PDB file of C-alpha atoms (C1' of nucleotides) in Angstrom:
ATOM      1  CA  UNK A   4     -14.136 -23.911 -21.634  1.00  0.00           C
ATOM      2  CA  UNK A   5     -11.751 -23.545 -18.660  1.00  0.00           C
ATOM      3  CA  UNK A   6     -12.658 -21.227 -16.437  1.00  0.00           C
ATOM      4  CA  UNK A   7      -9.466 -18.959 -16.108  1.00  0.00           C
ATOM      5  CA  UNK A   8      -7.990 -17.853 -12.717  1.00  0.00           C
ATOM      6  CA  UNK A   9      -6.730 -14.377 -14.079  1.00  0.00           C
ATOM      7  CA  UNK A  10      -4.724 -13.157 -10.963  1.00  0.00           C
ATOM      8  CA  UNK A  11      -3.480  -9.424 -11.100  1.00  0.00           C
ATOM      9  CA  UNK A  12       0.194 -10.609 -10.394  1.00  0.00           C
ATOM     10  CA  UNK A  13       0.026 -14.315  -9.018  1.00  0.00           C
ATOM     11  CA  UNK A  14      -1.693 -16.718  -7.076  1.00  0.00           C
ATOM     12  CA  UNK A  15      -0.267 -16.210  -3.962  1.00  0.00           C
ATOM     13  CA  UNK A  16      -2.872 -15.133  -1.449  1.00  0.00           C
ATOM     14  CA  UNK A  17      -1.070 -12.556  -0.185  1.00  0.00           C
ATOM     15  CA  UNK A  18      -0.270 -10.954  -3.028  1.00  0.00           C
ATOM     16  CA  UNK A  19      -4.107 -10.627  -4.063  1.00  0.00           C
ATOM     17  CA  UNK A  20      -5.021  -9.635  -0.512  1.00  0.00           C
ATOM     18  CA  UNK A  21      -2.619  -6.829  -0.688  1.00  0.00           C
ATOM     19  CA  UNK A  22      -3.945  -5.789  -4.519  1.00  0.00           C
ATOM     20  CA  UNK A  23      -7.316  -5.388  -2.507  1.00  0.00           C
ATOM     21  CA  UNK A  24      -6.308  -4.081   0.606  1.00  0.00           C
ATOM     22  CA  UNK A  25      -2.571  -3.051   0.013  1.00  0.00           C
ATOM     23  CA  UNK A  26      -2.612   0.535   0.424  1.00  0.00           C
ATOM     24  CA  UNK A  27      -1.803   3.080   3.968  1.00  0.00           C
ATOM     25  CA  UNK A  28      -6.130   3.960   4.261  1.00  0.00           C
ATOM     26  CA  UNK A  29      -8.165   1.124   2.956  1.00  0.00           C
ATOM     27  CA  UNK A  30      -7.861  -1.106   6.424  1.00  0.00           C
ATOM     28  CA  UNK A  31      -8.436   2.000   7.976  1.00  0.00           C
ATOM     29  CA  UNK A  32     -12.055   2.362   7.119  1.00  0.00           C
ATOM     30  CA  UNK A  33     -12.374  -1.410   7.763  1.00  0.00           C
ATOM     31  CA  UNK A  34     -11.465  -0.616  11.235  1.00  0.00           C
ATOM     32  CA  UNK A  35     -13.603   2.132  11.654  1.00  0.00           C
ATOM     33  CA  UNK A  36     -16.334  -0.262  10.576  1.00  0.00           C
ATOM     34  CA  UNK A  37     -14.958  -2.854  12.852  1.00  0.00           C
ATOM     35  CA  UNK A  38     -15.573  -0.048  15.402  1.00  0.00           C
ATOM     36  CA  UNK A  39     -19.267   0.552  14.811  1.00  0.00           C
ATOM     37  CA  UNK A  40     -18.740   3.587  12.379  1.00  0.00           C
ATOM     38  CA  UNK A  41     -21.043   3.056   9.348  1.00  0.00           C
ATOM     39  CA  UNK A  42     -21.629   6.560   7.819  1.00  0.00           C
ATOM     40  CA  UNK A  43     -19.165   8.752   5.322  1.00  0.00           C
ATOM     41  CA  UNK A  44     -18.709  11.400   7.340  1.00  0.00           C
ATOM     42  CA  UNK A  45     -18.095   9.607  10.407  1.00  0.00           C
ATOM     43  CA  UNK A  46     -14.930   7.845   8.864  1.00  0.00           C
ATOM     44  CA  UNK A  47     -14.128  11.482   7.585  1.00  0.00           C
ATOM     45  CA  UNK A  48     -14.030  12.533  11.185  1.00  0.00           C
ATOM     46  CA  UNK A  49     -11.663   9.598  12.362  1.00  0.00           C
ATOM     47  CA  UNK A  50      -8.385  10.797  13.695  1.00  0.00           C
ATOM     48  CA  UNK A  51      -6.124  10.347  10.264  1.00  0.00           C
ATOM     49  CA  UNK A  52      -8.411  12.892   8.273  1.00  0.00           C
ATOM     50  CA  UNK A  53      -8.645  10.672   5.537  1.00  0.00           C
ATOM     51  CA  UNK A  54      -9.311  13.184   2.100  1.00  0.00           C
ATOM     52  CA  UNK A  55     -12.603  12.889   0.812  1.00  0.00           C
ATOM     53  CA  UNK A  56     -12.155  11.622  -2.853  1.00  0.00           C
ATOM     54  CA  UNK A  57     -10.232   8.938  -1.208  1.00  0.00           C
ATOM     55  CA  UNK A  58     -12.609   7.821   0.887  1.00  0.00           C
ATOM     56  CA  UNK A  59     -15.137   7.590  -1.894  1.00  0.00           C
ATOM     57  CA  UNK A  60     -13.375   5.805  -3.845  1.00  0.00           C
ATOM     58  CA  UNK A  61     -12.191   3.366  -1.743  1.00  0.00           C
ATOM     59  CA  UNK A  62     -15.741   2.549  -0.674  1.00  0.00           C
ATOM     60  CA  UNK A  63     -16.643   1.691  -3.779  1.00  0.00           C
ATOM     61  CA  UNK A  64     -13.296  -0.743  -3.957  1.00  0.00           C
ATOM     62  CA  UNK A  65     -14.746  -2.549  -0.801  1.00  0.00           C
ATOM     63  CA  UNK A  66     -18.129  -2.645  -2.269  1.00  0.00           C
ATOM     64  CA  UNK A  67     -16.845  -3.857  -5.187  1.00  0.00           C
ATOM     65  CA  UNK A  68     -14.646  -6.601  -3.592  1.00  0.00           C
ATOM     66  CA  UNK A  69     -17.697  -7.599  -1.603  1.00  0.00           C
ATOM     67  CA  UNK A  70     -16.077  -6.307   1.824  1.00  0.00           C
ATOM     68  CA  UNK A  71     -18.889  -4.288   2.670  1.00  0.00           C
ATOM     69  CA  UNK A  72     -22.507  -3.229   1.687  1.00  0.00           C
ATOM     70  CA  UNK A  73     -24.382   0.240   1.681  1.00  0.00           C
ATOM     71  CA  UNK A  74     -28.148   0.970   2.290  1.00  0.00           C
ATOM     72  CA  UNK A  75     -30.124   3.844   2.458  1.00  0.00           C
ATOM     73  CA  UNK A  76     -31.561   4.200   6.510  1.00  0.00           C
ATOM     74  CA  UNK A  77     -34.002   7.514   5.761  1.00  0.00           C
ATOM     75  CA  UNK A  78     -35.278   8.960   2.795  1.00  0.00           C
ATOM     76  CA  UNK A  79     -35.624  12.700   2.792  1.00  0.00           C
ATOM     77  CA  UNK A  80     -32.860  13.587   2.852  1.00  0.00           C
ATOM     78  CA  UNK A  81     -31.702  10.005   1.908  1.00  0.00           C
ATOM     79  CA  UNK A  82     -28.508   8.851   3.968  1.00  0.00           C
ATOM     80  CA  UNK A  83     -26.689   5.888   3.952  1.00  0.00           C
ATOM     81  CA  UNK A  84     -25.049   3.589   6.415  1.00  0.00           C
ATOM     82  CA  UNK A  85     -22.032   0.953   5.270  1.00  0.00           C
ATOM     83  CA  UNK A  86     -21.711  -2.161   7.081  1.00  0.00           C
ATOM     84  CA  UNK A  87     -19.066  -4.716   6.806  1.00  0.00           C
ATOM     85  CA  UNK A  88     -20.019  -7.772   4.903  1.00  0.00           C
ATOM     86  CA  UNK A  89     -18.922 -11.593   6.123  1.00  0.00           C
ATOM     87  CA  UNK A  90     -15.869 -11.088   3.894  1.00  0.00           C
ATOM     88  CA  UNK A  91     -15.653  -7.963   5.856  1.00  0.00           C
ATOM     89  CA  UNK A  92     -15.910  -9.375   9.366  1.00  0.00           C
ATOM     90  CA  UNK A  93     -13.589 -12.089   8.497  1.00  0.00           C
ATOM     91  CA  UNK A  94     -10.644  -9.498   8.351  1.00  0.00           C
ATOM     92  CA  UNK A  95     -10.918  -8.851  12.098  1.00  0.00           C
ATOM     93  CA  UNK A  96      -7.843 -11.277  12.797  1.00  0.00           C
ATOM     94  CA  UNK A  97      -5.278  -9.695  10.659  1.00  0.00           C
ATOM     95  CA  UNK A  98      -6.215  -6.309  12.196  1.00  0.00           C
ATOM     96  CA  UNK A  99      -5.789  -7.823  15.582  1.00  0.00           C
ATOM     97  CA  UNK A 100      -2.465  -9.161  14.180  1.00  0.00           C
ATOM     98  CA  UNK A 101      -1.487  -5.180  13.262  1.00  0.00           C
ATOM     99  CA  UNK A 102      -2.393  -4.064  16.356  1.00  0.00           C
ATOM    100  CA  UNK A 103      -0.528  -6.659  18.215  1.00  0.00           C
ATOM    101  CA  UNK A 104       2.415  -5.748  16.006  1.00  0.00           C
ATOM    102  CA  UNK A 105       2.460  -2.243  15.873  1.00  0.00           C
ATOM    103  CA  UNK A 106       1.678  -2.035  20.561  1.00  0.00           C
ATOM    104  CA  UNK A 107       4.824  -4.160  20.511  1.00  0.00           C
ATOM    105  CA  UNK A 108       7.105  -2.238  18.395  1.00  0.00           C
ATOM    106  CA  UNK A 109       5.529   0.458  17.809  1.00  0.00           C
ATOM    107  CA  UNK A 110       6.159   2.895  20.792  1.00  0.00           C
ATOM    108  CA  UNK A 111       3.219   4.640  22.057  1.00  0.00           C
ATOM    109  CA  UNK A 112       0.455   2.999  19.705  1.00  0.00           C
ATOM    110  CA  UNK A 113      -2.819   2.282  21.234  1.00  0.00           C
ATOM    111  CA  UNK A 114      -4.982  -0.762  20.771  1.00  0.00           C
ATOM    112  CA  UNK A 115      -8.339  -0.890  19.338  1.00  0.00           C
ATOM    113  CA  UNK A 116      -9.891  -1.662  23.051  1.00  0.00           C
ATOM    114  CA  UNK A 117      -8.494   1.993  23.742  1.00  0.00           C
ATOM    115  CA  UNK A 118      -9.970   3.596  20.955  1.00  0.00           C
ATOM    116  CA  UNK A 119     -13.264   1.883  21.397  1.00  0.00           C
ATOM    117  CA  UNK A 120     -12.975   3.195  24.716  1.00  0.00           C
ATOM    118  CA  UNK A 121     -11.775   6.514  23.556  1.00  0.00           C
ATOM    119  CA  UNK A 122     -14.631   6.625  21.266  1.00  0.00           C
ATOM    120  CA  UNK A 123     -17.343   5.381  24.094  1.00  0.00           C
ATOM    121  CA  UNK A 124     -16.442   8.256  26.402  1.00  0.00           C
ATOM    122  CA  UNK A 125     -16.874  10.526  23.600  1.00  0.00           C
ATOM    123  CA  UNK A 126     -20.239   9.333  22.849  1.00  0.00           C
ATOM    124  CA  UNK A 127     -20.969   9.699  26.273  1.00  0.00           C
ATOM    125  CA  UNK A 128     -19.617  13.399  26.580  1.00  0.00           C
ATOM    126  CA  UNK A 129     -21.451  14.353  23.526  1.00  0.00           C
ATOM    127  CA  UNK A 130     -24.917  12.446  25.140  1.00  0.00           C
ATOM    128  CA  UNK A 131     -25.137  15.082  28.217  1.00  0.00           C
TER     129      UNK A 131
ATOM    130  CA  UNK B  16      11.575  17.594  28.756  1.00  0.00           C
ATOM    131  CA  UNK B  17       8.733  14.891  27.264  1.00  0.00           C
ATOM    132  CA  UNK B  18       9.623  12.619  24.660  1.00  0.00           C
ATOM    133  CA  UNK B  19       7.325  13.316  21.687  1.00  0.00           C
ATOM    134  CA  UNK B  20       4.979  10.602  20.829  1.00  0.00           C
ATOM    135  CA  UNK B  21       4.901  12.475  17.399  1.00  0.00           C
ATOM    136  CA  UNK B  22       2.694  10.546  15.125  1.00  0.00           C
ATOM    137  CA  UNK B  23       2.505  10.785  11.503  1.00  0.00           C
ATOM    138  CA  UNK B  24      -1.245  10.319  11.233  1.00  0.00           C
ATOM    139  CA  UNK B  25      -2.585   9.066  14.355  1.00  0.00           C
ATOM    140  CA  UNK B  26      -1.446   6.895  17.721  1.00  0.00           C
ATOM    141  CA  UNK B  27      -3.801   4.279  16.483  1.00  0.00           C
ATOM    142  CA  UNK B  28      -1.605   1.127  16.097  1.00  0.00           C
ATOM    143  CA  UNK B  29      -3.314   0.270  12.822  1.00  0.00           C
ATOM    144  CA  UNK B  30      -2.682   3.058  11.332  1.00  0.00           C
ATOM    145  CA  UNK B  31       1.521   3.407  12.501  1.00  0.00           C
ATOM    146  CA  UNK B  32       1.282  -0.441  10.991  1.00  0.00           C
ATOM    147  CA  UNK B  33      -0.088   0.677   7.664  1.00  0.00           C
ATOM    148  CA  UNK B  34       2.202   3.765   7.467  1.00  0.00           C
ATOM    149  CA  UNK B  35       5.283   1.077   7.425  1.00  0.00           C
ATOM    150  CA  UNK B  36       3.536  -1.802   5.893  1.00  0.00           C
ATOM    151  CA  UNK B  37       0.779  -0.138   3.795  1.00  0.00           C
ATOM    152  CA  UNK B  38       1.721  -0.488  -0.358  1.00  0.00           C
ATOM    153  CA  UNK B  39       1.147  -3.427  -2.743  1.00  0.00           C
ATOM    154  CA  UNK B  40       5.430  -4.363  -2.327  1.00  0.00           C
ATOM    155  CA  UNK B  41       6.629  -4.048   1.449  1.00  0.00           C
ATOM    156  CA  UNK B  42       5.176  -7.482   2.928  1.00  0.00           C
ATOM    157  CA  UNK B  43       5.644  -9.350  -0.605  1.00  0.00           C
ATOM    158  CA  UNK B  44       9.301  -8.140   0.540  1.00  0.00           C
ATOM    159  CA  UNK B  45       8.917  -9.537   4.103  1.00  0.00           C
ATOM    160  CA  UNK B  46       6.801 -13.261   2.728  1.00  0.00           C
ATOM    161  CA  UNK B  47       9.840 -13.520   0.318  1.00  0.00           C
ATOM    162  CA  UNK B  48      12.342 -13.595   3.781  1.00  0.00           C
ATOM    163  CA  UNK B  49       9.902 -15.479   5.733  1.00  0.00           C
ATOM    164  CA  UNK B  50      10.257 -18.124   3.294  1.00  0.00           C
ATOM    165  CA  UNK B  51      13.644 -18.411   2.894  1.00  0.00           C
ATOM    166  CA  UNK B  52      14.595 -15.982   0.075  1.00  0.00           C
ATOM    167  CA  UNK B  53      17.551 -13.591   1.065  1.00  0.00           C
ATOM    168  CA  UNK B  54      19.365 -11.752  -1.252  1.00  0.00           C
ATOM    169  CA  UNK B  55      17.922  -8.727  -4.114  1.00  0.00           C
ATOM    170  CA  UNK B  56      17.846 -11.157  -6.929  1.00  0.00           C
ATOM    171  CA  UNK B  57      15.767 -13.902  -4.852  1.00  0.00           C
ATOM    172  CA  UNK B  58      13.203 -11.033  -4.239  1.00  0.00           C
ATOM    173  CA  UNK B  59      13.638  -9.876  -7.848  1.00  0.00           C
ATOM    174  CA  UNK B  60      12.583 -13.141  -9.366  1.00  0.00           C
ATOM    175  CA  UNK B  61       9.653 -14.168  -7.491  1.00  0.00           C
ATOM    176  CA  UNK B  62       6.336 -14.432  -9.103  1.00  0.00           C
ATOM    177  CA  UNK B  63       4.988 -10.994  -8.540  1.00  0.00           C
ATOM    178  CA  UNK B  64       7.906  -9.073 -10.346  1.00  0.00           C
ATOM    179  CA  UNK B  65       8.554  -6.335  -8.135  1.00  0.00           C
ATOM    180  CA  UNK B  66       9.695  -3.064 -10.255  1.00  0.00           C
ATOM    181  CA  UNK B  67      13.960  -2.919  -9.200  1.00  0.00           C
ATOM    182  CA  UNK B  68      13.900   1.026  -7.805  1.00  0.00           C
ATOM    183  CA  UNK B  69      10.824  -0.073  -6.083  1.00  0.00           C
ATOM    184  CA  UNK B  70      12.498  -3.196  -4.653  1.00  0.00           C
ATOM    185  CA  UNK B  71      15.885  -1.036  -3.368  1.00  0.00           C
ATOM    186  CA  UNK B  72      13.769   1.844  -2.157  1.00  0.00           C
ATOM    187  CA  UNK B  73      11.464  -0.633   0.253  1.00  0.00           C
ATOM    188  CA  UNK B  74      14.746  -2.770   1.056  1.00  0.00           C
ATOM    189  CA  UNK B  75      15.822   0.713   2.905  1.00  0.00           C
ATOM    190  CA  UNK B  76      12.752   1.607   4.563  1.00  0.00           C
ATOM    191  CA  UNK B  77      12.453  -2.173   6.341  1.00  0.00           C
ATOM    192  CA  UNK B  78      15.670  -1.893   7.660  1.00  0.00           C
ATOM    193  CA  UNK B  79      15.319   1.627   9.010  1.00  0.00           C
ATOM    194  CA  UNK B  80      12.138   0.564  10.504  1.00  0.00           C
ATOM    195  CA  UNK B  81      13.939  -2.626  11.775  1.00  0.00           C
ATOM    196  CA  UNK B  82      12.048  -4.878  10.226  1.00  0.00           C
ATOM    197  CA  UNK B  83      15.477  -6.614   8.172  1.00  0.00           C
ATOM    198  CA  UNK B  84      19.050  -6.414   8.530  1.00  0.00           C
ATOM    199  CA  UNK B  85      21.696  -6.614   5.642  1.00  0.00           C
ATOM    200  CA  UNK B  86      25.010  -8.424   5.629  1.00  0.00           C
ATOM    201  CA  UNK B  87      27.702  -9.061   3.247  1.00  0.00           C
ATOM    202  CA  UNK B  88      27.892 -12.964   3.345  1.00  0.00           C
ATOM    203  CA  UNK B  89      31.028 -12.958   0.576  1.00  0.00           C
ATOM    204  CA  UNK B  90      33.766 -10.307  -0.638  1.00  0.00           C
ATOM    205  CA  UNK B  91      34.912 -11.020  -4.305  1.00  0.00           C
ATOM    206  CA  UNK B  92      32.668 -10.172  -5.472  1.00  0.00           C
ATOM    207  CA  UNK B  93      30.857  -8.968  -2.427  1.00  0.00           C
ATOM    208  CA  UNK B  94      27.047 -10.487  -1.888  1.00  0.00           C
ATOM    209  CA  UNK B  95      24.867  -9.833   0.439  1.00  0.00           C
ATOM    210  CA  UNK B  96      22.054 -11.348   2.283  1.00  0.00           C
ATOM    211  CA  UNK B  97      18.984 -10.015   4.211  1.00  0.00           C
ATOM    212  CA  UNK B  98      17.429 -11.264   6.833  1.00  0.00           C
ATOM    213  CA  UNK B  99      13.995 -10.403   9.237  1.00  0.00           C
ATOM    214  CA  UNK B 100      15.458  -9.212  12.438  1.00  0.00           C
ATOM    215  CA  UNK B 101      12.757 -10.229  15.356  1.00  0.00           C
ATOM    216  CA  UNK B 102      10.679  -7.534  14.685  1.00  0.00           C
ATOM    217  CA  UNK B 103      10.250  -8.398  11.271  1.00  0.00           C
ATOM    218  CA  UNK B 104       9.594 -12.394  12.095  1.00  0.00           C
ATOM    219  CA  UNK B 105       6.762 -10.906  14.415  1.00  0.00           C
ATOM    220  CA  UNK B 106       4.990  -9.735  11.292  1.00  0.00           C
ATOM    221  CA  UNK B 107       4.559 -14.280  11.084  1.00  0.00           C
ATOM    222  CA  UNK B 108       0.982 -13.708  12.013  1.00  0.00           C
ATOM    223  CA  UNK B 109      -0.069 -11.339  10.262  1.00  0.00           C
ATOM    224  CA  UNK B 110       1.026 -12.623   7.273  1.00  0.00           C
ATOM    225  CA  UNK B 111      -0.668 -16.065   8.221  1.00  0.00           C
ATOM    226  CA  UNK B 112      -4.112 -14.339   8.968  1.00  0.00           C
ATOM    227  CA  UNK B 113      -3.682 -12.289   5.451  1.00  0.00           C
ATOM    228  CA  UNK B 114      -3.432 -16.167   3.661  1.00  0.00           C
ATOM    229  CA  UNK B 115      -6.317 -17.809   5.762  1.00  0.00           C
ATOM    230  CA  UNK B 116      -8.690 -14.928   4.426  1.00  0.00           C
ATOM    231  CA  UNK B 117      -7.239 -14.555   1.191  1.00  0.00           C
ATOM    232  CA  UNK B 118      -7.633 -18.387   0.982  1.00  0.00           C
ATOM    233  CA  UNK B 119     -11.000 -18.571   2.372  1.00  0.00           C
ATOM    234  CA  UNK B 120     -12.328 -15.339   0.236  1.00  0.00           C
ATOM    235  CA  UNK B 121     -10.083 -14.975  -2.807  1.00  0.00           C
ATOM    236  CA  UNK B 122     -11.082 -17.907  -5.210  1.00  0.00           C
ATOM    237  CA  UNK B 123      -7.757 -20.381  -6.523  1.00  0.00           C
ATOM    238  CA  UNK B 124      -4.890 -18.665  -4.305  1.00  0.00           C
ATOM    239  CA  UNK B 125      -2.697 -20.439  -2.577  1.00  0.00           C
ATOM    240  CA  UNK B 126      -0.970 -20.777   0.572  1.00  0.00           C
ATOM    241  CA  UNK B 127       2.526 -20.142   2.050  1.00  0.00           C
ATOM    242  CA  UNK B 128       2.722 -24.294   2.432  1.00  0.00           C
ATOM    243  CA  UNK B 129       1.951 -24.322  -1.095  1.00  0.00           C
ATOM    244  CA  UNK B 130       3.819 -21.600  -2.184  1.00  0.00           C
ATOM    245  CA  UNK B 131       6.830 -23.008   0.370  1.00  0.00           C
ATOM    246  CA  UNK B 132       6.172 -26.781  -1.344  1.00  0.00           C
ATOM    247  CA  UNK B 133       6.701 -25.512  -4.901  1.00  0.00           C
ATOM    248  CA  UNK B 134       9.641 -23.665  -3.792  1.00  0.00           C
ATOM    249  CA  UNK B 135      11.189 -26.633  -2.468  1.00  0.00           C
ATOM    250  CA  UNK B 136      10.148 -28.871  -5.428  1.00  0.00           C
ATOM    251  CA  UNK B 137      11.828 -26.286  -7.807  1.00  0.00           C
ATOM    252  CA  UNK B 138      15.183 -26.221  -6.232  1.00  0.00           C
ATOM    253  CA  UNK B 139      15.233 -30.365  -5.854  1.00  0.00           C
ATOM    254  CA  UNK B 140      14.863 -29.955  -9.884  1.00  0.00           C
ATOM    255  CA  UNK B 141      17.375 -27.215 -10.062  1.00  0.00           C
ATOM    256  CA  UNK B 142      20.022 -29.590  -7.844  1.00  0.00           C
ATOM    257  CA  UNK B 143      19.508 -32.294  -9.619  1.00  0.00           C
TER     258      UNK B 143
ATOM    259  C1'  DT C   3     -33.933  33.520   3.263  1.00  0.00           C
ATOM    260  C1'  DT C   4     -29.842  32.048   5.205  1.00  0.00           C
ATOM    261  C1'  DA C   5     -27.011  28.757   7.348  1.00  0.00           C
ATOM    262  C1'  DG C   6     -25.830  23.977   8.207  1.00  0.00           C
ATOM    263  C1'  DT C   7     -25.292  18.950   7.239  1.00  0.00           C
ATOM    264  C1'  DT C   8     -24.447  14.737   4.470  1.00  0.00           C
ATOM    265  C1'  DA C   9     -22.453  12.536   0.828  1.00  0.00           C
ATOM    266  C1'  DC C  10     -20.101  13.056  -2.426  1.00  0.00           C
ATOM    267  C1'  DT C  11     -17.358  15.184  -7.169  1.00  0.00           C
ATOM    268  C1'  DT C  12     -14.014  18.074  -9.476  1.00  0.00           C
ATOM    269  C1'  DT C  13      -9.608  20.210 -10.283  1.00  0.00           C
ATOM    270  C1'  DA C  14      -4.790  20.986 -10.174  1.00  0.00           C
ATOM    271  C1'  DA C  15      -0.432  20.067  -8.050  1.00  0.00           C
ATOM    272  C1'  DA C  16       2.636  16.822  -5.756  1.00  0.00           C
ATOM    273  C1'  DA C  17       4.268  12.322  -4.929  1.00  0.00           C
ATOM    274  C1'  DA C  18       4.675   7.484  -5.938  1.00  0.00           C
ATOM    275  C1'  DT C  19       4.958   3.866  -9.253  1.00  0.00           C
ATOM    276  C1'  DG C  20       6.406   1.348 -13.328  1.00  0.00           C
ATOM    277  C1'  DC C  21       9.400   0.383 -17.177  1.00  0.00           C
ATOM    278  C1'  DA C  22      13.567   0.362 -19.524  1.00  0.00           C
ATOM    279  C1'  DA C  23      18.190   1.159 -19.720  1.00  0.00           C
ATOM    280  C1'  DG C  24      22.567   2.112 -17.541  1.00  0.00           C
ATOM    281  C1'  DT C  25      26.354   1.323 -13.860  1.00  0.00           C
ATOM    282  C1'  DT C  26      29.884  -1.055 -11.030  1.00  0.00           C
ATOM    283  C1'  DA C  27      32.254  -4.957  -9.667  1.00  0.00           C
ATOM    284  C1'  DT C  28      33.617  -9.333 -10.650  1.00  0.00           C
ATOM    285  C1'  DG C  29      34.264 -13.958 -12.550  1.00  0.00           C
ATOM    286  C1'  DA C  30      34.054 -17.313 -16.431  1.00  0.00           C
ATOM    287  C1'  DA C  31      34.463 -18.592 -21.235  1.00  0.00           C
ATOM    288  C1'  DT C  32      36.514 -18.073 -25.903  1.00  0.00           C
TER     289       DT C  32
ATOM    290  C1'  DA D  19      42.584 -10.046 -24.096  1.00  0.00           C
ATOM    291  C1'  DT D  20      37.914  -9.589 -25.193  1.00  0.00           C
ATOM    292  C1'  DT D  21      33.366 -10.801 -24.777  1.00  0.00           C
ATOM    293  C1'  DC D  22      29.553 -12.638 -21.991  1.00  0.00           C
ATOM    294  C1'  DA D  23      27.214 -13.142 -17.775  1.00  0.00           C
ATOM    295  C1'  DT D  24      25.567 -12.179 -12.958  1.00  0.00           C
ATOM    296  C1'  DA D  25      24.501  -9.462  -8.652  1.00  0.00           C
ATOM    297  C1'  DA D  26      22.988  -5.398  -6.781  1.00  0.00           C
ATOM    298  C1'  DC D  27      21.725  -1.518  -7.602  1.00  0.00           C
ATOM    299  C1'  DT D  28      20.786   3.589  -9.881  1.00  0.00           C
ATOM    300  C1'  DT D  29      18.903   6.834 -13.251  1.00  0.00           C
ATOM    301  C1'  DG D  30      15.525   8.991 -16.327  1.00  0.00           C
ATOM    302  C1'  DC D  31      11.101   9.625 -17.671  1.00  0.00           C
ATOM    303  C1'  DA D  32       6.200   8.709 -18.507  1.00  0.00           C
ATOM    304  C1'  DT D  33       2.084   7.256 -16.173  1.00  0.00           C
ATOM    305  C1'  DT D  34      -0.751   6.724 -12.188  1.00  0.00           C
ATOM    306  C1'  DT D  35      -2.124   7.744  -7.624  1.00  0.00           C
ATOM    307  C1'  DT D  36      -2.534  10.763  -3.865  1.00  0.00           C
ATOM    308  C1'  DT D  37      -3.470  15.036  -1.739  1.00  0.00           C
ATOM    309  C1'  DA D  38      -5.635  19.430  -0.552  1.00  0.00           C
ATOM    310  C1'  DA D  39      -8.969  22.501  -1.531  1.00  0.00           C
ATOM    311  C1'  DA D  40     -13.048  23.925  -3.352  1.00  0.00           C
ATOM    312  C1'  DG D  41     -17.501  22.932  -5.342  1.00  0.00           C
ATOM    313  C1'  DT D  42     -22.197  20.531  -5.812  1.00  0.00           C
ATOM    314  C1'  DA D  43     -26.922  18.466  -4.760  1.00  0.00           C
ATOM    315  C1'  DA D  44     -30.380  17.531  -1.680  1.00  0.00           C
ATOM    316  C1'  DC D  45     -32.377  18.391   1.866  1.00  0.00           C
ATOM    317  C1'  DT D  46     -33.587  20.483   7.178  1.00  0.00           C
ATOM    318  C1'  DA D  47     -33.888  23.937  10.789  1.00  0.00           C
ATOM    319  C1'  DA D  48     -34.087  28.813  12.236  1.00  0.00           C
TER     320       DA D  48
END
DNA sequence: TTAGTTACTTTAAAAATGCAAGTTATGAAT
DNA sequence: ATTCATAACTTGCATTTTTAAAGTAACTAA
């Protein structure tokens, strides 16, 4: 038997990275992984307020795709932390590509060094 | 008076990139330019089969965003032709990093040199 | 016992998408 | 002159997806 390629709409590779990824909140939570978030309601509390059933079910996409992985870090009460998988990580250079894009035409857009900084000196408010 | 950032979601580059960019269609639209395809029935006929309402509806939103330009290139009957202003041939790399990883994680897809290849091989059969 | 947190699920309404058919302008063929 | 064909869209309608809001389960801390 051949083994058949079965593409959603055709073989082009950016076609079936955008039937994975092609929608305005997926690359979003990749990001937020990207930036060392790993729990549900941490990418809840990012800045675009993603809606909740969303969210869920577009973890389970990127689990699904094998972009990232969930585990259980406690037990009672049990809570989970998402990590990006090697798949996962290896989508870093097309969100540096966005970014790039969007600081240069994009007026007022802030890179992802800002935010991480953004996000440091938040941790470090919250700390004291 | 201060000019209004005014964001939709968030100033987070990503995020401003996804809120142009972020559907299944738009950068099918932008790969069809980028390789040489200009007019509605070019972008009609490639492999994907983009719906026609959706194809006229994203043709407006690039070119309010500035990502393409239209021109008439003949009267009688009158034809047009789009083209990626330089905004829209910034999007290059993107694009480019969306085929290495679909390439590298996305089993039997091919690349824009492949895709570009065919393309060329079907219009020496169509000239001759 | 009451309130709070995490990680979701459910519901109903609104918006976007997909499919098919129709429109306008024109030129070419019979 | 009438029919056929093509380019570039538009319209109508059913289906799907998104959104906002509220609800649930399993705990923990006061």
């Amino acid at each position: 038997m051949k083994t058949k390629p079965e593409f959603k709409r055709s073989a082009c590779a950016i076609a079936n990275t955008l039937d994975i990824l092609g929608d305005k909140w997926t690359l979003l939570v990749v990001r937020d992984l990207y930036l060392g978030k790993k729990t549900y309601s941490e990418f809840q509390n990012s800045a675009e307020k993603i809606p909740s059933n969303i969210l869920a079910e577009r973890l389970k996409r990127l689990q699904s795709a094998g972009i990232i992985s969930k585990q259980s870090y406690q037990q009672r009460p049990v809570r989970y932390a998402y990590q990006l998988t090697e798949k996962g990580e290896a989508l870093a250079p097309v969100l540096k590509e966005m970014v790039i894009w969007g600081n240069k035409f994009i007026p007022d857009t802030i890179s992802m060094e800002r935010v991480e900084k953004l996000l440091a000196r938040q941790k470090r408010q919250k700390l004291t």
